[in-house]
Amino acid sequence: MTNLVRQKFGIEISGKKILRLMKENALLSTVRRKRFTPEEYNRMRKNREEVPENLLKRNFFALESNKKYVSDLTYLYGNECVKYLSLIEDLYNEEIVAWKISEHPDEELCENTLDFLAAERNPEGAVFHTDQGSTYLSPKFKEKIKSLGMKQSCSARGVCWDNAAMESANGVIKTECLYNKFGKSKFKNRQIPIADVVAEVEQFFEYYNNERPKQSLGGLSPVQFREQNPKGTYLMVIKIDRNKDI
């Protein structure tokens, strides 16, 4: 305001006097309070600058289970609200090994999904790959990854191909599960009750993992492939061609 008065009226006046005059005439605006201290903002900014290396480099196959994971968040539209789906996929057999749904796309959702994974497996030493979403770059989430003994990996900013395997799984869920059941326009225009959307997704995971055949797995479902090939005996033979296109 001091600069504005100087520029518009050519009056040299101090900031303190401007403040006093504005108070006397009830002209002070309401200033939004900052959520964090300056030190906390600096720490958050520094953390965003320290992005984990892209360890996968678009190499989306693994010779064993529990070695490479990809994860992402996606939207679930309902006529009452939008919910968020967090997924983790094992690149060995493209199985959805952990998932959670929440009303908020925050650290808690992603951490709960990791807890789901850790309750079923010991992911120590595995690579955990995501995009550069703010949730994945938060100090708390990074500490969660470290506490589980995992190695964090991130895509380049804005490059969806760096997490193509997870994007593909999200696409299957949207097209085969939601669009096929409700119609694309009805889903995207939020014309379906959110409870119906969530119920359909939950049922679909059972089918996706246990029954849906995948060409990249020799016509087997993810679970069938894992049970028949626990050590990845012919994994590279059937998956190497897919990676040529990535």
mmCIF file of C-alpha atoms in Angstrom:
data_model
loop_
_atom_site.group_PDB
_atom_site.id
_atom_site.type_symbol
_atom_site.label_atom_id
_atom_site.label_comp_id
_atom_site.label_asym_id
_atom_site.label_seq_id
_atom_site.Cartn_x
_atom_site.Cartn_y
_atom_site.Cartn_z
ATOM 1 C CA MET A 1 0.000 0.000 0.000
ATOM 2 C CA THR A 2 2.903 2.369 0.746
ATOM 3 C CA ASN A 3 4.313 1.791 -2.729
ATOM 4 C CA LEU A 4 0.885 2.277 -4.280
ATOM 5 C CA VAL A 5 0.424 5.666 -2.570
ATOM 6 C CA ARG A 6 3.875 6.763 -3.679
ATOM 7 C CA GLN A 7 3.300 5.682 -7.279
ATOM 8 C CA LYS A 8 -0.268 6.948 -7.671
ATOM 9 C CA PHE A 9 -0.120 10.226 -5.732
ATOM 10 C CA GLY A 10 3.603 10.973 -5.678
ATOM 11 C CA ILE A 11 3.548 11.263 -1.882
ATOM 12 C CA GLU A 12 6.565 10.174 0.127
ATOM 13 C CA ILE A 13 5.159 8.493 3.225
ATOM 14 C CA SER A 14 6.405 5.863 5.623
ATOM 15 C CA GLY A 15 4.903 2.428 5.985
ATOM 16 C CA LYS A 16 4.217 3.038 9.673
ATOM 17 C CA LYS A 17 2.112 6.102 8.899
ATOM 18 C CA ILE A 18 0.173 4.210 6.234
ATOM 19 C CA LEU A 19 -0.516 1.468 8.771
ATOM 20 C CA ARG A 20 -1.706 3.992 11.378
ATOM 21 C CA LEU A 21 -4.027 5.741 8.909
ATOM 22 C CA MET A 22 -5.485 2.461 7.704
ATOM 23 C CA LYS A 23 -6.147 1.343 11.285
ATOM 24 C CA GLU A 24 -7.830 4.669 12.138
ATOM 25 C CA ASN A 25 -10.105 4.386 9.112
ATOM 26 C CA ALA A 26 -10.824 0.650 9.442
ATOM 27 C CA LEU A 27 -9.176 -0.085 6.102
ATOM 28 C CA LEU A 28 -6.951 -2.978 7.132
ATOM 29 C CA SER A 29 -7.595 -6.178 5.207
ATOM 30 C CA THR A 30 -7.847 -9.558 6.872
ATOM 31 C CA VAL A 31 -4.550 -11.372 6.443
ATOM 32 C CA ARG A 32 -4.667 -15.123 6.040
ATOM 33 C CA ARG A 33 -2.674 -16.814 8.759
ATOM 34 C CA LYS A 34 0.139 -19.051 7.683
ATOM 35 C CA ARG A 35 -0.278 -22.694 8.590
ATOM 36 C CA PHE A 36 3.386 -23.234 9.357
ATOM 37 C CA THR A 37 6.339 -21.317 10.741
ATOM 38 C CA PRO A 38 8.920 -19.851 8.306
ATOM 39 C CA GLU A 39 11.325 -22.593 9.386
ATOM 40 C CA GLU A 40 8.766 -25.253 8.500
ATOM 41 C CA TYR A 41 8.120 -23.698 5.093
ATOM 42 C CA ASN A 42 11.861 -23.665 4.420
ATOM 43 C CA ARG A 43 12.137 -27.295 5.422
ATOM 44 C CA MET A 44 9.223 -28.237 3.146
ATOM 45 C CA ARG A 45 10.720 -26.318 0.221
ATOM 46 C CA LYS A 46 14.088 -27.998 0.714
ATOM 47 C CA ASN A 47 12.408 -31.385 0.850
ATOM 48 C CA ARG A 48 10.630 -30.770 -2.468
ATOM 49 C CA GLU A 49 13.960 -29.908 -4.032
ATOM 50 C CA GLU A 50 15.473 -33.200 -2.833
ATOM 51 C CA VAL A 51 13.548 -35.493 -5.174
ATOM 52 C CA PRO A 52 14.513 -39.189 -5.042
ATOM 53 C CA GLU A 53 16.314 -40.554 -8.094
ATOM 54 C CA ASN A 54 14.372 -42.417 -10.772
ATOM 55 C CA LEU A 55 15.647 -45.919 -10.008
ATOM 56 C CA LEU A 56 13.335 -47.747 -12.417
ATOM 57 C CA LYS A 57 14.111 -45.706 -15.543
ATOM 58 C CA ARG A 58 11.028 -47.258 -17.189
ATOM 59 C CA ASN A 59 12.250 -50.793 -16.548
ATOM 60 C CA PHE A 60 8.865 -52.187 -15.556
ATOM 61 C CA PHE A 61 9.619 -55.854 -15.064
ATOM 62 C CA ALA A 62 11.032 -57.685 -12.078
ATOM 63 C CA LEU A 63 12.553 -61.147 -11.859
ATOM 64 C CA GLU A 64 11.020 -61.827 -8.456
ATOM 65 C CA SER A 65 8.023 -60.766 -6.461
ATOM 66 C CA ASN A 66 8.403 -58.109 -3.759
ATOM 67 C CA LYS A 67 11.302 -56.356 -5.537
ATOM 68 C CA LYS A 68 9.691 -53.471 -7.439
ATOM 69 C CA TYR A 69 6.487 -51.636 -6.599
ATOM 70 C CA VAL A 70 4.705 -48.778 -8.346
ATOM 71 C CA SER A 71 2.001 -46.635 -6.777
ATOM 72 C CA ASP A 72 -0.362 -43.802 -7.600
ATOM 73 C CA LEU A 73 -3.528 -41.979 -6.582
ATOM 74 C CA THR A 74 -6.640 -41.729 -8.749
ATOM 75 C CA TYR A 75 -10.080 -40.112 -8.463
ATOM 76 C CA LEU A 76 -13.360 -41.868 -7.715
ATOM 77 C CA TYR A 77 -16.213 -39.533 -8.667
ATOM 78 C CA GLY A 78 -19.583 -39.793 -6.928
ATOM 79 C CA ASN A 79 -22.612 -37.501 -6.863
ATOM 80 C CA GLU A 80 -22.101 -36.718 -3.170
ATOM 81 C CA CYS A 81 -18.321 -36.320 -3.158
ATOM 82 C CA VAL A 82 -15.028 -37.350 -4.677
ATOM 83 C CA LYS A 83 -12.955 -40.063 -3.053
ATOM 84 C CA TYR A 84 -9.358 -41.039 -3.726
ATOM 85 C CA LEU A 85 -7.956 -44.474 -4.445
ATOM 86 C CA SER A 86 -4.355 -45.305 -3.543
ATOM 87 C CA LEU A 87 -2.891 -48.385 -5.239
ATOM 88 C CA ILE A 88 0.333 -50.364 -5.034
ATOM 89 C CA GLU A 89 1.238 -52.809 -7.803
ATOM 90 C CA ASP A 90 3.952 -55.480 -7.765
ATOM 91 C CA LEU A 91 5.751 -55.284 -11.113
ATOM 92 C CA TYR A 92 6.657 -58.976 -10.999
ATOM 93 C CA ASN A 93 3.119 -60.098 -11.859
ATOM 94 C CA GLU A 94 1.234 -56.775 -12.103
ATOM 95 C CA GLU A 95 -0.824 -57.691 -9.046
ATOM 96 C CA ILE A 96 -2.570 -55.002 -6.989
ATOM 97 C CA VAL A 97 -1.069 -55.913 -3.631
ATOM 98 C CA ALA A 98 -2.391 -53.009 -1.541
ATOM 99 C CA TRP A 99 -5.093 -50.389 -1.846
ATOM 100 C CA LYS A 100 -6.991 -47.893 0.275
ATOM 101 C CA ILE A 101 -9.802 -45.391 -0.350
ATOM 102 C CA SER A 102 -10.155 -42.066 1.439
ATOM 103 C CA GLU A 103 -11.892 -38.703 1.209
ATOM 104 C CA HIS A 104 -8.512 -36.951 1.198
ATOM 105 C CA PRO A 105 -5.464 -37.474 -1.094
ATOM 106 C CA ASP A 106 -3.049 -36.940 1.771
ATOM 107 C CA GLU A 107 -0.086 -38.526 3.520
ATOM 108 C CA GLU A 108 -2.328 -40.601 5.745
ATOM 109 C CA LEU A 109 -3.951 -42.322 2.769
ATOM 110 C CA CYS A 110 -0.605 -43.215 1.194
ATOM 111 C CA GLU A 111 0.894 -44.299 4.510
ATOM 112 C CA ASN A 112 -2.123 -46.502 5.238
ATOM 113 C CA THR A 113 -1.654 -48.144 1.850
ATOM 114 C CA LEU A 114 1.966 -48.859 2.743
ATOM 115 C CA ASP A 115 0.821 -50.320 6.068
ATOM 116 C CA PHE A 116 -1.556 -52.576 4.106
ATOM 117 C CA LEU A 117 1.426 -53.791 2.068
ATOM 118 C CA ALA A 118 3.676 -54.262 5.106
ATOM 119 C CA ALA A 119 0.979 -56.284 6.888
ATOM 120 C CA GLU A 120 1.019 -58.822 4.052
ATOM 121 C CA ARG A 121 4.699 -58.781 3.075
ATOM 122 C CA ASN A 122 8.129 -57.715 4.196
ATOM 123 C CA PRO A 123 9.046 -55.089 1.563
ATOM 124 C CA GLU A 124 12.520 -54.396 2.930
ATOM 125 C CA GLY A 125 14.962 -53.736 0.100
ATOM 126 C CA ALA A 126 12.246 -53.247 -2.531
ATOM 127 C CA VAL A 127 12.032 -50.203 -4.812
ATOM 128 C CA PHE A 128 8.922 -48.063 -4.348
ATOM 129 C CA HIS A 129 8.253 -45.886 -7.398
ATOM 130 C CA THR A 130 5.752 -43.016 -7.774
ATOM 131 C CA ASP A 131 5.345 -39.691 -9.522
ATOM 132 C CA GLN A 132 6.370 -36.442 -7.838
ATOM 133 C CA GLY A 133 3.050 -35.799 -6.114
ATOM 134 C CA SER A 134 3.425 -33.613 -3.024
ATOM 135 C CA THR A 135 2.237 -36.463 -0.806
ATOM 136 C CA TYR A 136 5.051 -38.734 -1.947
ATOM 137 C CA LEU A 137 7.665 -36.011 -1.458
ATOM 138 C CA SER A 138 6.567 -35.056 2.043
ATOM 139 C CA PRO A 139 9.097 -35.633 4.857
ATOM 140 C CA LYS A 140 6.662 -37.869 6.709
ATOM 141 C CA PHE A 141 6.098 -40.154 3.733
ATOM 142 C CA LYS A 142 9.820 -40.355 2.986
ATOM 143 C CA GLU A 143 10.429 -41.407 6.579
ATOM 144 C CA LYS A 144 7.727 -44.052 6.232
ATOM 145 C CA ILE A 145 9.499 -45.510 3.208
ATOM 146 C CA LYS A 146 12.804 -45.550 5.106
ATOM 147 C CA SER A 147 11.227 -47.170 8.167
ATOM 148 C CA LEU A 148 10.101 -50.074 5.982
ATOM 149 C CA GLY A 149 13.599 -50.443 4.529
ATOM 150 C CA MET A 150 12.440 -49.587 1.002
ATOM 151 C CA LYS A 151 14.236 -47.514 -1.651
ATOM 152 C CA GLN A 152 12.188 -44.587 -2.930
ATOM 153 C CA SER A 153 12.118 -43.775 -6.632
ATOM 154 C CA CYS A 154 10.330 -40.932 -8.457
ATOM 155 C CA SER A 155 9.378 -40.152 -12.037
ATOM 156 C CA ALA A 156 10.548 -36.982 -13.715
ATOM 157 C CA ARG A 157 8.097 -34.148 -13.094
ATOM 158 C CA GLY A 158 5.161 -34.269 -15.487
ATOM 159 C CA VAL A 159 6.392 -37.365 -17.372
ATOM 160 C CA CYS A 160 3.611 -39.935 -17.112
ATOM 161 C CA TRP A 161 5.594 -42.531 -19.084
ATOM 162 C CA ASP A 162 7.984 -42.869 -16.143
ATOM 163 C CA ASN A 163 5.144 -44.540 -14.241
ATOM 164 C CA ALA A 164 3.416 -46.125 -17.239
ATOM 165 C CA ALA A 165 2.771 -49.475 -15.545
ATOM 166 C CA MET A 166 0.711 -47.855 -12.788
ATOM 167 C CA GLU A 167 -1.045 -45.548 -15.267
ATOM 168 C CA SER A 168 -2.020 -48.640 -17.236
ATOM 169 C CA ALA A 169 -3.543 -50.304 -14.167
ATOM 170 C CA ASN A 170 -5.499 -47.146 -13.366
ATOM 171 C CA GLY A 171 -6.774 -47.110 -16.939
ATOM 172 C CA VAL A 172 -8.002 -50.692 -16.682
ATOM 173 C CA ILE A 173 -9.863 -49.921 -13.468
ATOM 174 C CA LYS A 174 -11.527 -46.869 -15.025
ATOM 175 C CA THR A 175 -12.475 -48.458 -18.348
ATOM 176 C CA GLU A 176 -13.269 -52.082 -17.472
ATOM 177 C CA CYS A 177 -14.713 -51.478 -14.035
ATOM 178 C CA LEU A 178 -16.298 -48.024 -13.820
ATOM 179 C CA TYR A 179 -16.974 -46.935 -17.406
ATOM 180 C CA ASN A 180 -18.201 -50.388 -18.357
ATOM 181 C CA LYS A 181 -20.563 -50.544 -15.379
ATOM 182 C CA PHE A 182 -21.848 -46.976 -15.180
ATOM 183 C CA GLY A 183 -20.865 -45.315 -18.447
ATOM 184 C CA LYS A 184 -17.970 -42.883 -18.862
ATOM 185 C CA SER A 185 -20.042 -39.693 -18.967
ATOM 186 C CA LYS A 186 -22.182 -40.639 -15.967
ATOM 187 C CA PHE A 187 -19.114 -41.480 -13.927
ATOM 188 C CA LYS A 188 -17.174 -38.349 -14.859
ATOM 189 C CA ASN A 189 -20.215 -36.123 -14.424
ATOM 190 C CA ARG A 190 -20.706 -37.502 -10.907
ATOM 191 C CA GLN A 191 -24.119 -39.029 -11.521
ATOM 192 C CA ILE A 192 -23.433 -42.253 -9.610
ATOM 193 C CA PRO A 193 -23.739 -42.617 -5.801
ATOM 194 C CA ILE A 194 -20.245 -42.784 -4.341
ATOM 195 C CA ALA A 195 -21.155 -45.923 -2.362
ATOM 196 C CA ASP A 196 -21.896 -47.732 -5.636
ATOM 197 C CA VAL A 197 -18.597 -46.571 -7.147
ATOM 198 C CA VAL A 198 -16.590 -47.752 -4.133
ATOM 199 C CA ALA A 199 -18.395 -51.099 -4.002
ATOM 200 C CA GLU A 200 -17.718 -51.730 -7.689
ATOM 201 C CA VAL A 201 -14.014 -50.947 -7.324
ATOM 202 C CA GLU A 202 -13.648 -53.184 -4.281
ATOM 203 C CA GLN A 203 -15.227 -56.090 -6.134
ATOM 204 C CA PHE A 204 -13.118 -55.493 -9.204
ATOM 205 C CA PHE A 205 -9.806 -56.003 -7.394
ATOM 206 C CA GLU A 206 -10.745 -59.601 -6.612
ATOM 207 C CA TYR A 207 -11.442 -60.232 -10.290
ATOM 208 C CA TYR A 208 -8.392 -58.263 -11.486
ATOM 209 C CA ASN A 209 -5.934 -60.219 -9.329
ATOM 210 C CA ASN A 210 -7.435 -63.690 -9.437
ATOM 211 C CA GLU A 211 -9.324 -64.115 -12.704
ATOM 212 C CA ARG A 212 -8.502 -61.483 -15.320
ATOM 213 C CA PRO A 213 -6.008 -63.006 -17.794
ATOM 214 C CA LYS A 214 -3.114 -60.827 -18.928
ATOM 215 C CA GLN A 215 -1.302 -61.336 -22.214
ATOM 216 C CA SER A 216 1.928 -60.123 -20.638
ATOM 217 C CA LEU A 217 1.659 -63.001 -18.142
ATOM 218 C CA GLY A 218 1.093 -65.703 -20.741
ATOM 219 C CA GLY A 219 -2.689 -65.588 -20.387
ATOM 220 C CA LEU A 220 -2.643 -66.089 -16.616
ATOM 221 C CA SER A 221 -4.084 -63.820 -13.949
ATOM 222 C CA PRO A 222 -1.575 -62.119 -11.615
ATOM 223 C CA VAL A 223 -2.253 -64.542 -8.769
ATOM 224 C CA GLN A 224 -2.129 -67.579 -11.060
ATOM 225 C CA PHE A 225 1.197 -66.402 -12.437
ATOM 226 C CA ARG A 226 2.661 -65.832 -8.973
ATOM 227 C CA GLU A 227 1.540 -69.252 -7.743
ATOM 228 C CA GLN A 228 2.866 -71.081 -10.795
ATOM 229 C CA ASN A 229 6.113 -69.109 -11.050
ATOM 230 C CA PRO A 230 7.238 -68.155 -7.542
ATOM 231 C CA LYS A 231 10.827 -67.592 -8.690
ATOM 232 C CA GLY A 232 10.083 -65.956 -12.047
ATOM 233 C CA THR A 233 11.247 -68.965 -14.076
ATOM 234 C CA TYR A 234 9.955 -67.656 -17.416
ATOM 235 C CA LEU A 235 9.180 -64.069 -16.538
ATOM 236 C CA MET A 236 11.632 -62.433 -18.935
ATOM 237 C CA VAL A 237 10.535 -64.576 -21.878
ATOM 238 C CA ILE A 238 6.964 -63.263 -21.831
ATOM 239 C CA LYS A 239 7.572 -59.724 -20.575
ATOM 240 C CA ILE A 240 10.645 -58.563 -22.446
ATOM 241 C CA ASP A 241 8.675 -57.624 -25.584
ATOM 242 C CA ARG A 242 6.403 -55.320 -23.616
ATOM 243 C CA ASN A 243 9.344 -53.306 -22.343
ATOM 244 C CA LYS A 244 10.698 -52.767 -25.850
ATOM 245 C CA ASP A 245 7.813 -50.372 -26.440
ATOM 246 C CA ILE A 246 8.403 -48.336 -23.275
#
